[in-house]
Coordinates of C-alpha atoms in Angstrom, one line a residue:
M620 CA 93.1 -100.8 -57.5
L621 CA 94.7 -97.9 -55.8
K622 CA 98.1 -96.4 -56.8
L623 CA 99.9 -94.2 -54.3
K624 CA 102.3 -91.7 -55.7
R625 CA 105.9 -92.3 -54.7
R626 CA 106.9 -88.8 -53.8
A627 CA 104.0 -87.9 -51.6
F628 CA 103.9 -91.3 -49.9
L629 CA 107.4 -92.5 -49.3
A630 CA 109.4 -89.3 -49.5
G631 CA 111.6 -90.5 -52.3
T632 CA 112.0 -94.3 -51.7
S633 CA 112.1 -96.4 -54.7
A634 CA 108.8 -98.2 -53.8
V635 CA 105.5 -97.7 -55.5
F636 CA 102.5 -99.1 -53.6
I637 CA 99.9 -101.0 -55.7
L638 CA 97.3 -102.2 -53.3
P639 CA 95.4 -105.3 -54.4
A640 CA 91.7 -105.2 -55.2
L641 CA 89.5 -105.8 -52.1
P642 CA 88.1 -109.3 -51.7
S643 CA 84.4 -109.4 -52.5
F644 CA 83.3 -111.3 -49.4
A645 CA 80.2 -112.6 -51.3
G646 CA 79.2 -114.7 -48.3
G647 CA 79.1 -111.5 -46.1
Y648 CA 81.1 -110.5 -43.0
N649 CA 81.6 -112.4 -39.8
E650 CA 81.7 -111.0 -36.3
A651 CA 82.3 -112.0 -32.7
V652 CA 79.6 -114.0 -31.0
S653 CA 78.8 -111.2 -28.5
L654 CA 78.2 -108.7 -31.3
K655 CA 76.1 -111.2 -33.2
E656 CA 73.9 -111.7 -30.2
Q657 CA 73.5 -107.9 -29.8
S658 CA 72.7 -107.6 -33.5
A659 CA 70.1 -110.4 -33.3
K660 CA 68.4 -108.5 -30.4
G661 CA 68.3 -105.3 -32.4
T662 CA 70.7 -103.4 -30.0
L663 CA 73.3 -103.2 -32.7
P664 CA 72.9 -102.9 -36.5
P665 CA 74.0 -105.9 -38.6
V666 CA 77.8 -106.1 -39.1
K667 CA 77.5 -105.1 -42.8
D668 CA 75.9 -101.8 -41.7
R669 CA 78.6 -101.2 -39.0
L670 CA 81.5 -101.5 -41.5
P671 CA 82.4 -98.9 -44.1
E672 CA 81.7 -99.7 -47.7
N673 CA 85.3 -100.7 -48.2
P674 CA 86.7 -101.9 -44.9
L675 CA 90.5 -102.2 -44.6
V676 CA 91.5 -105.8 -45.2
I677 CA 94.3 -107.1 -42.9
K678 CA 96.3 -110.2 -43.8
P679 CA 97.1 -112.0 -40.5
V680 CA 100.8 -112.5 -39.8
E681 CA 100.5 -116.2 -39.3
S682 CA 96.9 -117.4 -39.6
V683 CA 93.3 -116.3 -39.4
G684 CA 92.5 -116.0 -35.7
K685 CA 89.6 -116.9 -33.4
Y686 CA 87.5 -114.6 -31.3
G687 CA 87.8 -114.2 -27.6
G688 CA 90.1 -113.6 -24.7
D689 CA 91.8 -110.7 -22.9
W690 CA 95.1 -109.1 -23.8
K691 CA 96.7 -108.5 -20.5
L692 CA 99.0 -105.5 -20.2
A693 CA 100.1 -103.0 -17.7
L694 CA 100.6 -99.2 -17.3
V695 CA 103.4 -98.1 -15.0
G696 CA 103.0 -94.9 -12.9
G697 CA 100.3 -92.3 -13.4
G698 CA 101.8 -90.5 -16.4
S699 CA 102.6 -93.3 -18.8
L700 CA 99.4 -93.0 -20.8
S701 CA 101.2 -92.0 -24.0
H702 CA 102.1 -95.7 -24.3
L703 CA 98.5 -96.4 -25.1
F704 CA 99.4 -95.4 -28.7
R705 CA 101.5 -98.6 -28.7
Y706 CA 98.6 -100.9 -27.9
Q707 CA 95.2 -99.7 -28.8
A708 CA 95.2 -96.1 -30.1
Y709 CA 97.3 -96.1 -33.2
E710 CA 94.8 -95.4 -36.0
P711 CA 96.1 -92.4 -38.1
L712 CA 95.0 -91.7 -41.7
V713 CA 98.1 -93.5 -42.8
R714 CA 100.3 -95.9 -40.7
Y715 CA 103.8 -97.2 -40.8
T716 CA 104.4 -100.6 -42.4
P717 CA 105.5 -103.4 -40.0
D718 CA 109.1 -103.2 -41.2
W719 CA 109.2 -99.3 -41.1
S720 CA 110.1 -99.2 -44.7
G721 CA 107.4 -96.7 -45.5
I722 CA 103.7 -96.1 -44.9
T723 CA 100.4 -97.5 -46.0
L724 CA 96.7 -96.6 -46.0
N725 CA 94.8 -97.0 -42.8
V726 CA 91.8 -94.8 -41.9
A727 CA 92.2 -93.1 -45.3
E728 CA 91.0 -95.0 -48.3
A729 CA 93.2 -92.8 -50.6
F730 CA 96.1 -90.4 -49.8
D731 CA 97.7 -88.6 -52.8
G732 CA 100.0 -85.7 -53.3
N733 CA 101.0 -83.6 -56.3
E734 CA 104.5 -83.6 -57.8
D735 CA 106.0 -80.8 -55.7
A736 CA 104.4 -82.0 -52.4
T737 CA 102.3 -78.9 -51.8
V738 CA 98.8 -80.3 -52.2
Y739 CA 97.5 -83.5 -50.7
T740 CA 94.1 -85.0 -51.5
I741 CA 92.8 -87.5 -48.9
R742 CA 89.7 -89.6 -49.1
L743 CA 88.0 -91.2 -46.1
R744 CA 86.1 -94.5 -46.2
K745 CA 82.4 -94.1 -47.0
G746 CA 80.2 -95.3 -44.2
M747 CA 82.9 -95.4 -41.6
K748 CA 81.7 -94.8 -38.0
W749 CA 82.9 -93.8 -34.6
S750 CA 82.6 -96.3 -31.8
D751 CA 79.2 -95.0 -30.8
G752 CA 77.9 -95.5 -34.4
Q753 CA 77.9 -91.9 -35.5
P754 CA 79.4 -91.2 -38.9
Y755 CA 83.1 -90.3 -39.3
T756 CA 83.4 -87.8 -42.1
T757 CA 85.2 -84.7 -43.2
A758 CA 83.0 -82.7 -40.9
D759 CA 85.1 -84.1 -38.0
V760 CA 88.3 -83.1 -39.8
K761 CA 87.0 -79.6 -40.3
F762 CA 85.9 -79.4 -36.7
W763 CA 89.5 -80.3 -35.6
Y764 CA 90.9 -77.7 -38.0
D765 CA 88.6 -74.9 -36.8
T766 CA 88.7 -75.6 -33.0
V767 CA 92.1 -77.2 -32.3
L768 CA 94.6 -76.2 -35.0
T769 CA 93.5 -72.7 -35.7
D770 CA 91.5 -71.5 -32.7
K771 CA 93.8 -69.1 -30.8
R772 CA 91.5 -69.0 -27.8
V773 CA 92.0 -72.7 -27.3
A774 CA 95.8 -72.3 -28.0
I775 CA 96.7 -76.0 -28.3
T776 CA 100.3 -76.2 -29.5
G777 CA 102.1 -78.7 -31.7
Q778 CA 101.1 -80.1 -35.1
G779 CA 104.1 -78.6 -36.7
H780 CA 103.7 -80.9 -39.8
W781 CA 100.4 -79.0 -40.6
K782 CA 102.2 -75.6 -40.4
T783 CA 104.6 -73.5 -42.5
D784 CA 106.4 -70.6 -40.7
G785 CA 103.9 -71.1 -37.9
K786 CA 100.9 -70.8 -40.1
P787 CA 98.5 -73.7 -40.8
A788 CA 98.0 -75.2 -44.2
K789 CA 94.8 -74.5 -46.0
L790 CA 92.0 -77.0 -45.6
D791 CA 89.4 -77.5 -48.4
I792 CA 86.4 -79.8 -47.9
V793 CA 85.5 -81.4 -51.2
D794 CA 82.7 -83.7 -49.9
E795 CA 81.8 -85.9 -47.0
Q796 CA 84.7 -88.2 -47.7
T797 CA 87.3 -86.0 -49.4
F798 CA 89.5 -83.1 -48.3
K799 CA 92.5 -81.3 -49.6
V800 CA 95.5 -79.9 -47.6
T801 CA 97.5 -77.1 -49.4
F802 CA 100.9 -75.8 -48.2
P803 CA 102.4 -72.5 -49.5
R804 CA 105.7 -74.4 -50.2
P805 CA 106.6 -78.1 -50.5
N806 CA 106.1 -80.3 -47.5
G807 CA 107.5 -83.7 -48.5
L808 CA 107.5 -85.2 -45.0
F809 CA 103.8 -84.6 -44.4
P810 CA 102.6 -88.1 -45.1
L811 CA 105.4 -89.7 -43.1
Q812 CA 104.7 -87.3 -40.2
M813 CA 101.0 -88.1 -40.2
A814 CA 101.9 -91.7 -39.5
W815 CA 104.0 -90.8 -36.4
S816 CA 102.5 -92.4 -33.3
N817 CA 100.4 -89.6 -31.8
N818 CA 100.6 -87.0 -34.6
D819 CA 97.3 -87.4 -36.4
H820 CA 94.6 -85.6 -34.6
T821 CA 92.2 -85.7 -37.5
T822 CA 91.1 -89.3 -36.6
R823 CA 90.7 -88.5 -32.9
C824 CA 88.4 -85.5 -32.9
P825 CA 84.7 -86.5 -32.8
K826 CA 82.7 -83.4 -33.6
H827 CA 79.4 -84.7 -32.3
Y828 CA 80.9 -85.3 -28.9
L829 CA 83.3 -82.4 -28.4
E830 CA 81.1 -79.6 -29.8
Q831 CA 79.2 -79.5 -26.5
F832 CA 82.4 -78.1 -24.9
H833 CA 83.1 -75.4 -27.5
I834 CA 81.4 -72.0 -27.2
D835 CA 81.0 -71.6 -31.0
F836 CA 78.9 -74.8 -31.2
N837 CA 77.2 -74.7 -27.8
P838 CA 76.2 -71.3 -26.3
K839 CA 76.0 -73.0 -22.9
A840 CA 79.5 -74.3 -23.0
D841 CA 80.6 -72.3 -20.0
E842 CA 77.8 -73.8 -17.9
V843 CA 78.8 -77.3 -19.1
A844 CA 82.4 -76.5 -18.1
K845 CA 81.5 -75.4 -14.6
Q846 CA 79.3 -78.4 -14.0
R847 CA 82.4 -80.5 -14.7
G848 CA 84.6 -78.4 -12.4
F849 CA 86.3 -76.2 -15.0
Q850 CA 86.5 -72.4 -14.8
S851 CA 85.6 -71.8 -18.5
W852 CA 84.7 -73.6 -21.7
I853 CA 88.3 -73.1 -22.9
A854 CA 89.7 -75.2 -20.0
A855 CA 87.0 -77.8 -20.5
F856 CA 87.6 -78.1 -24.2
Q857 CA 91.4 -78.3 -23.8
S858 CA 90.9 -81.1 -21.3
M859 CA 88.1 -83.0 -23.0
S860 CA 89.7 -82.9 -26.4
G861 CA 93.0 -84.0 -24.8
F862 CA 95.2 -82.7 -27.5
Q863 CA 97.4 -80.6 -25.2
D864 CA 99.1 -83.8 -23.9
D865 CA 98.7 -87.5 -24.2
N866 CA 97.7 -88.1 -20.6
S867 CA 94.8 -85.8 -20.9
F868 CA 93.6 -87.5 -24.1
F869 CA 93.1 -90.8 -22.4
L870 CA 92.4 -89.8 -18.8
N871 CA 88.7 -90.4 -17.9
S872 CA 87.9 -91.0 -21.6
S873 CA 85.4 -93.8 -21.5
A874 CA 82.6 -91.4 -22.8
K875 CA 84.7 -90.2 -25.8
P876 CA 84.0 -92.0 -29.1
C877 CA 87.0 -93.3 -31.0
L878 CA 88.0 -95.2 -34.1
F879 CA 90.2 -97.7 -32.2
A880 CA 89.9 -101.5 -32.2
W881 CA 89.1 -101.3 -28.5
K882 CA 87.3 -98.6 -26.7
F883 CA 87.6 -97.9 -23.0
S884 CA 84.8 -99.0 -20.8
V885 CA 86.9 -98.2 -17.7
A886 CA 89.4 -95.6 -18.6
P887 CA 92.6 -94.6 -16.8
G888 CA 91.6 -92.3 -13.9
E889 CA 88.2 -94.0 -13.5
N890 CA 89.7 -96.9 -11.5
T891 CA 92.9 -97.0 -9.5
E892 CA 93.7 -100.7 -10.1
R893 CA 93.0 -101.3 -13.8
A894 CA 91.7 -99.9 -17.1
V895 CA 89.6 -102.0 -19.5
A896 CA 89.1 -101.5 -23.2
E897 CA 86.4 -103.5 -25.0
R898 CA 86.0 -104.3 -28.7
N899 CA 84.7 -101.6 -30.8
P900 CA 81.6 -103.0 -32.7
Y901 CA 82.1 -100.4 -35.5
Y902 CA 85.8 -101.1 -36.1
F903 CA 86.6 -100.6 -39.8
K904 CA 88.9 -103.6 -40.5
V905 CA 88.4 -107.2 -41.4
D906 CA 90.7 -110.1 -42.1
T907 CA 91.1 -111.9 -45.4
E908 CA 88.1 -114.1 -44.7
G909 CA 85.8 -111.2 -43.8
N910 CA 86.0 -111.5 -40.0
Q911 CA 85.6 -108.2 -38.4
L912 CA 88.5 -107.3 -36.2
P913 CA 89.7 -107.3 -33.5
Y914 CA 89.9 -110.9 -32.5
M915 CA 90.4 -110.4 -28.8
D916 CA 87.5 -109.2 -26.7
R917 CA 89.3 -106.8 -24.4
I918 CA 92.6 -105.2 -23.3
V919 CA 93.0 -105.2 -19.6
Y920 CA 95.6 -102.9 -18.2
Q921 CA 96.8 -103.4 -14.6
M922 CA 97.9 -100.1 -13.0
V923 CA 101.3 -100.9 -11.6
A924 CA 103.2 -98.6 -9.3
D925 CA 106.8 -99.4 -10.3
P926 CA 108.9 -101.6 -12.6
Q927 CA 109.7 -104.1 -9.9
V928 CA 106.1 -105.0 -9.4
L929 CA 105.7 -105.3 -13.2
L930 CA 108.7 -107.6 -13.3
L931 CA 107.1 -109.9 -10.7
K932 CA 103.8 -109.9 -12.5
T933 CA 105.5 -110.8 -15.7
M934 CA 107.5 -113.7 -14.2
Q935 CA 104.2 -115.0 -12.8
G936 CA 102.5 -115.0 -16.2
E937 CA 100.2 -112.1 -15.6
I938 CA 101.4 -110.1 -18.6
D939 CA 100.8 -111.2 -22.2
M940 CA 103.3 -108.9 -24.0
M941 CA 105.7 -106.3 -22.6
D942 CA 109.0 -104.6 -23.1
L943 CA 108.7 -101.2 -21.6
Y944 CA 110.2 -100.8 -18.1
I945 CA 111.2 -104.4 -17.7
A946 CA 113.5 -105.0 -20.7
T947 CA 116.7 -104.0 -18.9
P948 CA 120.0 -105.8 -19.4
N949 CA 120.0 -106.8 -15.7
N950 CA 116.5 -108.3 -16.0
K951 CA 117.1 -110.5 -19.0
A952 CA 118.7 -113.4 -17.1
V953 CA 116.0 -113.3 -14.5
L954 CA 113.2 -113.3 -17.1
Y955 CA 115.0 -116.0 -19.1
D956 CA 115.0 -118.3 -16.0
A957 CA 111.3 -117.7 -15.4
R958 CA 110.1 -118.5 -19.0
Q959 CA 108.5 -121.8 -18.1
Q960 CA 106.9 -120.5 -14.9
G961 CA 105.5 -117.4 -16.8
G962 CA 104.6 -119.3 -20.0
Y963 CA 106.4 -116.8 -22.3
D964 CA 109.3 -116.4 -24.6
F965 CA 111.3 -113.4 -26.0
Y966 CA 111.0 -111.2 -29.1
T967 CA 113.8 -109.0 -30.4
L968 CA 113.6 -105.2 -30.5
T969 CA 116.0 -103.5 -32.9
S970 CA 117.4 -100.2 -31.6
T971 CA 116.1 -97.0 -33.1
E972 CA 116.9 -94.7 -30.2
A973 CA 119.6 -92.1 -30.2
N974 CA 121.1 -93.1 -26.9
V975 CA 120.6 -95.2 -23.8
M976 CA 120.3 -92.0 -21.7
T977 CA 120.5 -88.4 -22.9
F978 CA 121.5 -85.7 -20.4
I979 CA 119.4 -82.6 -21.0
F980 CA 120.1 -79.1 -19.5
N981 CA 117.3 -76.6 -19.6
L982 CA 118.6 -73.9 -22.0
N983 CA 115.5 -71.8 -21.4
H984 CA 115.7 -71.9 -17.6
E985 CA 113.8 -69.1 -15.8
D986 CA 116.9 -68.5 -13.6
E987 CA 119.1 -66.2 -15.8
T988 CA 122.4 -67.3 -14.2
K989 CA 121.6 -71.0 -14.8
R990 CA 120.3 -70.2 -18.2
A991 CA 123.5 -68.5 -19.2
L992 CA 125.7 -71.3 -17.8
F993 CA 123.7 -74.1 -19.4
R994 CA 123.8 -72.4 -22.8
N995 CA 127.6 -72.3 -22.6
K996 CA 128.9 -75.1 -24.9
T997 CA 132.1 -75.4 -22.8
F998 CA 130.0 -76.2 -19.7
R999 CA 128.1 -79.0 -21.5
A1000 CA 131.3 -80.3 -23.0
A1001 CA 133.0 -80.4 -19.6
M1002 CA 130.1 -82.2 -18.0
S1003 CA 130.3 -84.8 -20.8
T1004 CA 134.0 -85.2 -20.4
A1005 CA 133.5 -85.9 -16.7
L1006 CA 131.6 -89.1 -17.4
D1007 CA 133.3 -92.4 -17.2
R1008 CA 131.1 -94.0 -19.9
Q1009 CA 132.8 -97.4 -19.9
T1010 CA 132.3 -97.9 -16.2
L1011 CA 128.6 -97.0 -16.7
I1012 CA 128.3 -99.4 -19.6
D1013 CA 130.0 -102.2 -17.7
A1014 CA 128.2 -101.8 -14.4
V1015 CA 124.6 -101.0 -15.6
L1016 CA 124.4 -102.1 -19.2
V1017 CA 126.2 -105.4 -18.6
G1018 CA 129.0 -104.4 -21.0
Q1019 CA 126.6 -103.9 -23.9
G1020 CA 127.4 -100.8 -25.8
A1021 CA 130.2 -98.3 -26.5
P1022 CA 130.7 -94.7 -25.5
A1023 CA 128.7 -92.4 -27.8
Q1024 CA 126.7 -89.2 -27.9
P1025 CA 123.0 -89.0 -29.0
S1026 CA 123.6 -89.5 -32.7
I1027 CA 123.2 -91.5 -35.9
K1028 CA 124.2 -95.1 -35.7
Q1029 CA 127.4 -96.1 -37.5
G1030 CA 126.8 -97.6 -40.9
D1031 CA 123.8 -95.4 -41.6
P1032 CA 124.3 -93.0 -44.6
L1033 CA 123.7 -90.1 -42.2
Y1034 CA 126.4 -91.1 -39.7
N1035 CA 128.4 -88.1 -38.5
E1036 CA 131.6 -89.1 -36.6
Q1037 CA 132.0 -85.8 -34.8
L1038 CA 128.4 -85.8 -33.5
A1039 CA 128.8 -89.4 -32.3
T1040 CA 132.2 -89.3 -30.6
Q1041 CA 133.1 -85.8 -29.5
F1042 CA 133.6 -85.2 -25.7
T1043 CA 133.2 -88.9 -25.0
A1044 CA 136.8 -89.5 -23.7
Y1045 CA 136.8 -89.6 -19.9
D1046 CA 139.2 -87.0 -18.5
V1047 CA 138.5 -85.5 -15.0
E1048 CA 141.6 -83.2 -15.2
K1049 CA 140.4 -81.8 -18.6
A1050 CA 136.8 -81.4 -17.4
N1051 CA 138.0 -79.5 -14.3
A1052 CA 140.2 -77.3 -16.5
M1053 CA 137.3 -76.5 -18.8
L1054 CA 135.0 -75.7 -15.8
D1055 CA 137.8 -73.5 -14.2
E1056 CA 137.5 -71.3 -17.3
I1057 CA 133.9 -70.4 -16.7
I1058 CA 133.1 -71.1 -13.0
P1059 CA 136.4 -71.1 -11.1
K1060 CA 135.2 -70.2 -7.6
R1061 CA 134.5 -73.0 -5.0
D1062 CA 133.0 -73.1 -1.5
D1063 CA 134.6 -74.7 1.5
Q1064 CA 133.3 -78.2 0.5
N1065 CA 134.9 -77.8 -3.0
F1066 CA 131.7 -77.3 -4.9
R1067 CA 131.7 -74.6 -7.5
L1068 CA 129.9 -71.3 -7.1
D1069 CA 127.9 -69.7 -9.9
D1070 CA 128.2 -66.0 -11.0
K1071 CA 125.9 -65.0 -8.1
G1072 CA 128.1 -66.7 -5.5
R1073 CA 125.6 -69.6 -5.0
R1074 CA 126.7 -73.2 -4.8
L1075 CA 126.1 -74.7 -8.2
T1076 CA 123.4 -77.2 -7.5
I1077 CA 121.9 -79.0 -10.5
I1078 CA 118.9 -81.2 -9.9
F1079 CA 118.2 -83.8 -12.5
E1080 CA 114.4 -84.6 -12.5
I1081 CA 113.9 -88.2 -13.5
D1082 CA 110.8 -90.4 -14.2
Q1083 CA 111.0 -92.9 -11.4
A1084 CA 109.9 -95.8 -13.7
R1085 CA 113.1 -95.6 -15.7
A1086 CA 115.0 -98.2 -13.9
I1087 CA 118.2 -97.9 -16.0
F1088 CA 118.2 -94.1 -15.5
L1089 CA 118.1 -94.6 -11.7
D1090 CA 120.9 -97.1 -11.8
L1091 CA 123.1 -95.0 -14.1
F1092 CA 122.6 -91.9 -11.9
Q1093 CA 123.8 -93.6 -8.8
L1094 CA 127.2 -93.7 -10.6
V1095 CA 126.8 -90.4 -12.5
I1096 CA 126.3 -88.2 -9.5
P1097 CA 129.7 -88.9 -8.0
M1098 CA 131.3 -88.3 -11.4
F1099 CA 129.8 -84.8 -11.6
Q1100 CA 130.6 -84.1 -8.0
A1101 CA 134.2 -85.0 -8.7
V1102 CA 134.4 -81.9 -10.9
G1103 CA 132.8 -79.6 -8.3
I1104 CA 129.2 -79.8 -9.4
D1105 CA 126.6 -80.4 -6.7
A1106 CA 124.5 -82.8 -8.9
Q1107 CA 121.4 -84.3 -7.3
M1108 CA 118.7 -86.6 -8.6
R1109 CA 115.0 -86.0 -7.9
T1110 CA 112.7 -88.9 -8.9
M1111 CA 109.0 -88.5 -9.5
D1112 CA 105.9 -90.2 -10.9
R1113 CA 105.7 -89.9 -14.7
S1114 CA 102.6 -87.6 -14.5
L1115 CA 104.6 -85.1 -12.4
W1116 CA 107.6 -85.4 -14.6
E1117 CA 105.4 -84.5 -17.6
T1118 CA 104.2 -81.4 -15.8
R1119 CA 107.6 -80.4 -14.5
V1120 CA 109.7 -81.1 -17.6
R1121 CA 107.6 -81.2 -20.8
Q1122 CA 105.4 -78.4 -19.7
G1123 CA 107.7 -76.5 -17.3
R1124 CA 110.5 -73.9 -17.5
S1125 CA 111.9 -74.1 -14.0
F1126 CA 113.6 -77.4 -14.0
D1127 CA 117.4 -77.6 -14.1
A1128 CA 118.0 -80.8 -16.0
T1129 CA 116.5 -84.2 -16.9
A1130 CA 117.4 -87.3 -18.8
H1131 CA 115.5 -89.1 -21.6
Q1132 CA 115.9 -92.0 -23.9
F1133 CA 114.0 -91.6 -27.1
G1134 CA 114.9 -89.8 -30.4
A1135 CA 116.1 -91.6 -33.5
N1136 CA 119.4 -92.9 -34.6
G1137 CA 119.0 -93.2 -38.4
G1138 CA 117.2 -93.0 -41.7
V1139 CA 113.7 -91.7 -42.0
A1140 CA 113.1 -91.8 -38.3
A1141 CA 115.9 -89.3 -37.7
M1142 CA 114.4 -86.9 -40.2
L1143 CA 111.0 -87.2 -38.6
D1144 CA 112.3 -86.9 -35.0
P1145 CA 115.4 -84.7 -34.9
R1146 CA 114.7 -83.6 -31.3
Y1147 CA 118.4 -83.7 -30.3
Y1148 CA 119.6 -82.0 -33.5
A1149 CA 117.2 -79.1 -33.6
P1150 CA 114.4 -78.0 -31.3
T1151 CA 111.5 -78.7 -33.6
D1152 CA 108.8 -79.9 -31.1
S1153 CA 107.9 -80.4 -27.5
N1154 CA 110.3 -83.4 -27.2
A1155 CA 113.2 -81.0 -27.3
F1156 CA 113.3 -80.7 -23.5
Y1157 CA 116.6 -78.7 -23.6
A1158 CA 114.9 -75.8 -25.4
P1159 CA 111.1 -75.8 -24.9
A1160 CA 110.7 -72.1 -25.6
W1161 CA 112.7 -72.3 -28.8
A1162 CA 110.7 -75.3 -30.0
L1163 CA 107.5 -73.4 -29.3
W1164 CA 108.9 -70.4 -31.3
Y1165 CA 109.4 -72.8 -34.2
V1166 CA 105.9 -74.1 -34.1
D1167 CA 104.1 -70.9 -33.1
P1168 CA 106.3 -67.8 -33.0
T1169 CA 103.4 -65.7 -31.8
N1170 CA 102.8 -67.7 -28.6
A1171 CA 103.4 -65.7 -25.5
N1172 CA 105.7 -68.4 -24.1
A1173 CA 107.8 -68.7 -27.2
E1174 CA 111.4 -67.3 -27.3
E1175 CA 113.3 -66.5 -30.4
P1176 CA 116.4 -68.7 -30.5
P1177 CA 119.9 -67.5 -31.2
A1178 CA 121.2 -67.4 -34.7
E1179 CA 122.9 -70.7 -34.7
T1180 CA 119.7 -72.5 -33.6
K1181 CA 117.6 -70.5 -36.1
K1182 CA 119.9 -71.8 -38.8
Q1183 CA 119.2 -75.4 -37.6
L1184 CA 115.5 -74.8 -37.8
E1185 CA 115.7 -73.2 -41.2
L1186 CA 117.6 -76.3 -42.4
Y1187 CA 114.8 -78.4 -41.1
N1188 CA 112.3 -76.3 -43.1
Q1189 CA 114.4 -76.9 -46.2
L1190 CA 114.5 -80.6 -45.5
K1191 CA 110.7 -80.7 -45.2
A1192 CA 110.4 -78.9 -48.5
K1193 CA 112.4 -81.6 -50.4
P1194 CA 110.1 -84.1 -52.0
D1195 CA 112.9 -86.6 -52.8
K1196 CA 115.0 -88.8 -50.5
A1197 CA 118.4 -87.7 -51.9
G1198 CA 117.5 -84.0 -51.3
Q1199 CA 116.3 -84.7 -47.8
Q1200 CA 119.4 -86.7 -46.9
E1201 CA 121.7 -83.9 -48.2
I1202 CA 120.0 -81.3 -46.0
M1203 CA 119.9 -83.7 -43.0
K1204 CA 123.6 -84.1 -43.2
Q1205 CA 124.1 -80.3 -42.9
L1206 CA 121.6 -80.3 -40.0
L1207 CA 123.6 -83.0 -38.2
Q1208 CA 126.8 -81.2 -38.7
G1209 CA 125.2 -78.1 -37.2
A1210 CA 124.1 -80.3 -34.3
A1211 CA 127.6 -81.4 -33.8
E1212 CA 128.8 -77.8 -33.6
N1213 CA 126.0 -76.7 -31.2
F1214 CA 126.3 -79.8 -29.0
Y1215 CA 122.9 -79.3 -27.3
V1216 CA 122.9 -82.6 -25.3
F1217 CA 125.1 -85.5 -24.4
G1218 CA 124.7 -89.2 -23.6
V1219 CA 126.2 -92.5 -22.6
S1220 CA 126.0 -95.1 -25.3
Q1221 CA 123.9 -95.9 -28.3
P1222 CA 121.6 -98.8 -27.2
P1223 CA 122.1 -102.4 -28.3
D1224 CA 119.2 -104.4 -29.5
S1225 CA 116.8 -105.1 -26.8
Y1226 CA 114.0 -107.6 -26.1
G1227 CA 110.5 -108.1 -24.8
I1228 CA 108.4 -111.0 -23.6
V1229 CA 105.3 -112.5 -25.2
K1230 CA 103.1 -115.3 -23.8
N1231 CA 103.3 -118.6 -25.8
E1232 CA 99.5 -118.5 -26.4
M1233 CA 99.7 -115.2 -28.2
K1234 CA 99.5 -115.7 -32.0
N1235 CA 100.2 -113.4 -35.0
T1236 CA 102.8 -111.5 -33.1
T1237 CA 106.0 -110.4 -34.8
K1238 CA 109.3 -111.8 -33.6
T1239 CA 111.5 -108.9 -34.5
M1240 CA 110.5 -105.2 -34.7
P1241 CA 111.8 -101.7 -34.2
S1242 CA 111.9 -100.3 -30.7
S1243 CA 110.4 -96.8 -30.9
F1244 CA 107.7 -94.5 -29.7
G1245 CA 107.3 -92.9 -33.2
W1246 CA 106.8 -96.3 -34.7
P1247 CA 104.8 -97.1 -31.6
T1248 CA 106.0 -100.6 -30.8
P1249 CA 104.2 -103.0 -31.4
A1250 CA 101.2 -101.1 -33.0
P1251 CA 102.3 -101.2 -36.6
T1252 CA 102.3 -105.0 -36.4
M1253 CA 98.5 -104.7 -36.1
P1254 CA 97.5 -105.9 -32.6
E1255 CA 93.9 -106.1 -33.9
Q1256 CA 94.9 -109.4 -35.5
F1257 CA 96.6 -110.8 -32.4
Y1258 CA 94.7 -113.8 -30.8
K1259 CA 95.2 -116.5 -28.2
A1260 CA 95.4 -120.1 -29.2

């Protein structure tokens, strides 16, 4: 029986996890027919030798399933590979519970913390293996720590939950299954952050595969790199490890071992029409009757160019489960009418996002004139005041929603009225007056001129697969032009958007949807309230300073933003829920005063479609990337009747 300490595990919630003793499975384990045949031929070890000594036992949502079938999904655009964490790649040490009330064990067999949340002791499952049959041990964790987290030559950014003041926590390897993580001061959010969709690198870094690309482990790594078209081993290692960005992690990754339920046989980038992931014969989970998971043989992803094509495929019954890109208010009636034709029904997504669409100006712009203007709070407030939100809600959101900024939802203990409601009243005259204070000059077409006498053209760079964004901007652009701003929209494939916006400094502005609107999620993802990671597109250089102040691309933020980041440090140091909430309230008030970004409306609950033959799916779940919908509901136990 395993007891998980409250403070370390649930950051102050009242729950204490007591996990039941594992079933004995005296009759042995069962497996899919195809694996049994391979085992009989001697091409695979017996199932008992492929599983760890203590596999993770999953209780099916409805019933014990049956083996076989394909899970038919889609990926939209070339840069949407981060969504794979939602379907097949969510296997961190600890994972979120299906109701997002906390976290539970996953790859880790034990995860414990001391009383002040400075030392965490983590035990892996003995006998656990990568998808190619090689052992998964603390050697893999140490390899990641040495080559990714702390190797300045490789210079992979992020992993802020492993760092304090930009310096990594200490790693101590106890034995092949046990390691300790020690922080110089309390880090009460560490377990919760490890469960975030793509945060946990320690379960995605196979030493035996990646060491061929690192010079410290392979003296010929430069030669290997050049054979693969890279200039140096550093570039090769960055690409092959894939930790610099999610797209790189999955792109052309069929040779990379994993711990996922399904492993790519045809990875994205290796085929232009589809990607295929086949069951992992070494997957570490079984159901309550000892059947090795997953139930379904494969995931087949169609590579779809745009949301309209995906909508048609969904209506024709070619998609088994989907909400991304198609679950717009305008599509719901169309999808409802096609339910019988497509053989599907709806599930409900509860909103966890901070806004339907958040407007983001680049406060770290390379152009000094635009940078100074975008950092002016009066400018951002004026642009927000120029928006007729009710018209946007009525026309595009089918009347669902109410004017609001990116903020905490009403009714949540963290709700801040100023943050949610300021500058939401539509007033063109007031917006013009505010802009007249800072950029009064206009050209002969009535567009405003910046301090260098140039027409103030602001290009919003938008992921073309975001149908709601495109519809909203058709109405937004005339609203901005009405106050003298030459606003334009430039749409692009998601992969280019990732390069231009997430990794760039020269873009003017963009729009995004995610972030969190309450509770634990808001504390784990405060992107609009403080620039703590690469999701804070309004201040990428400040976010980099927070994570790694020595990085050449980092920029020290102004005092008011440094105060926000220090508050977040204080929040992370609190091991109890009450203490965390008190600090978070201060941080949210600071966000209201800084007013980094603005939005349209907090989103209403949404929906998705699921084929009628799909079993063990959950009918209501959060809509989030951090809780990577639907992965915490355990797709490995989905099956088709």
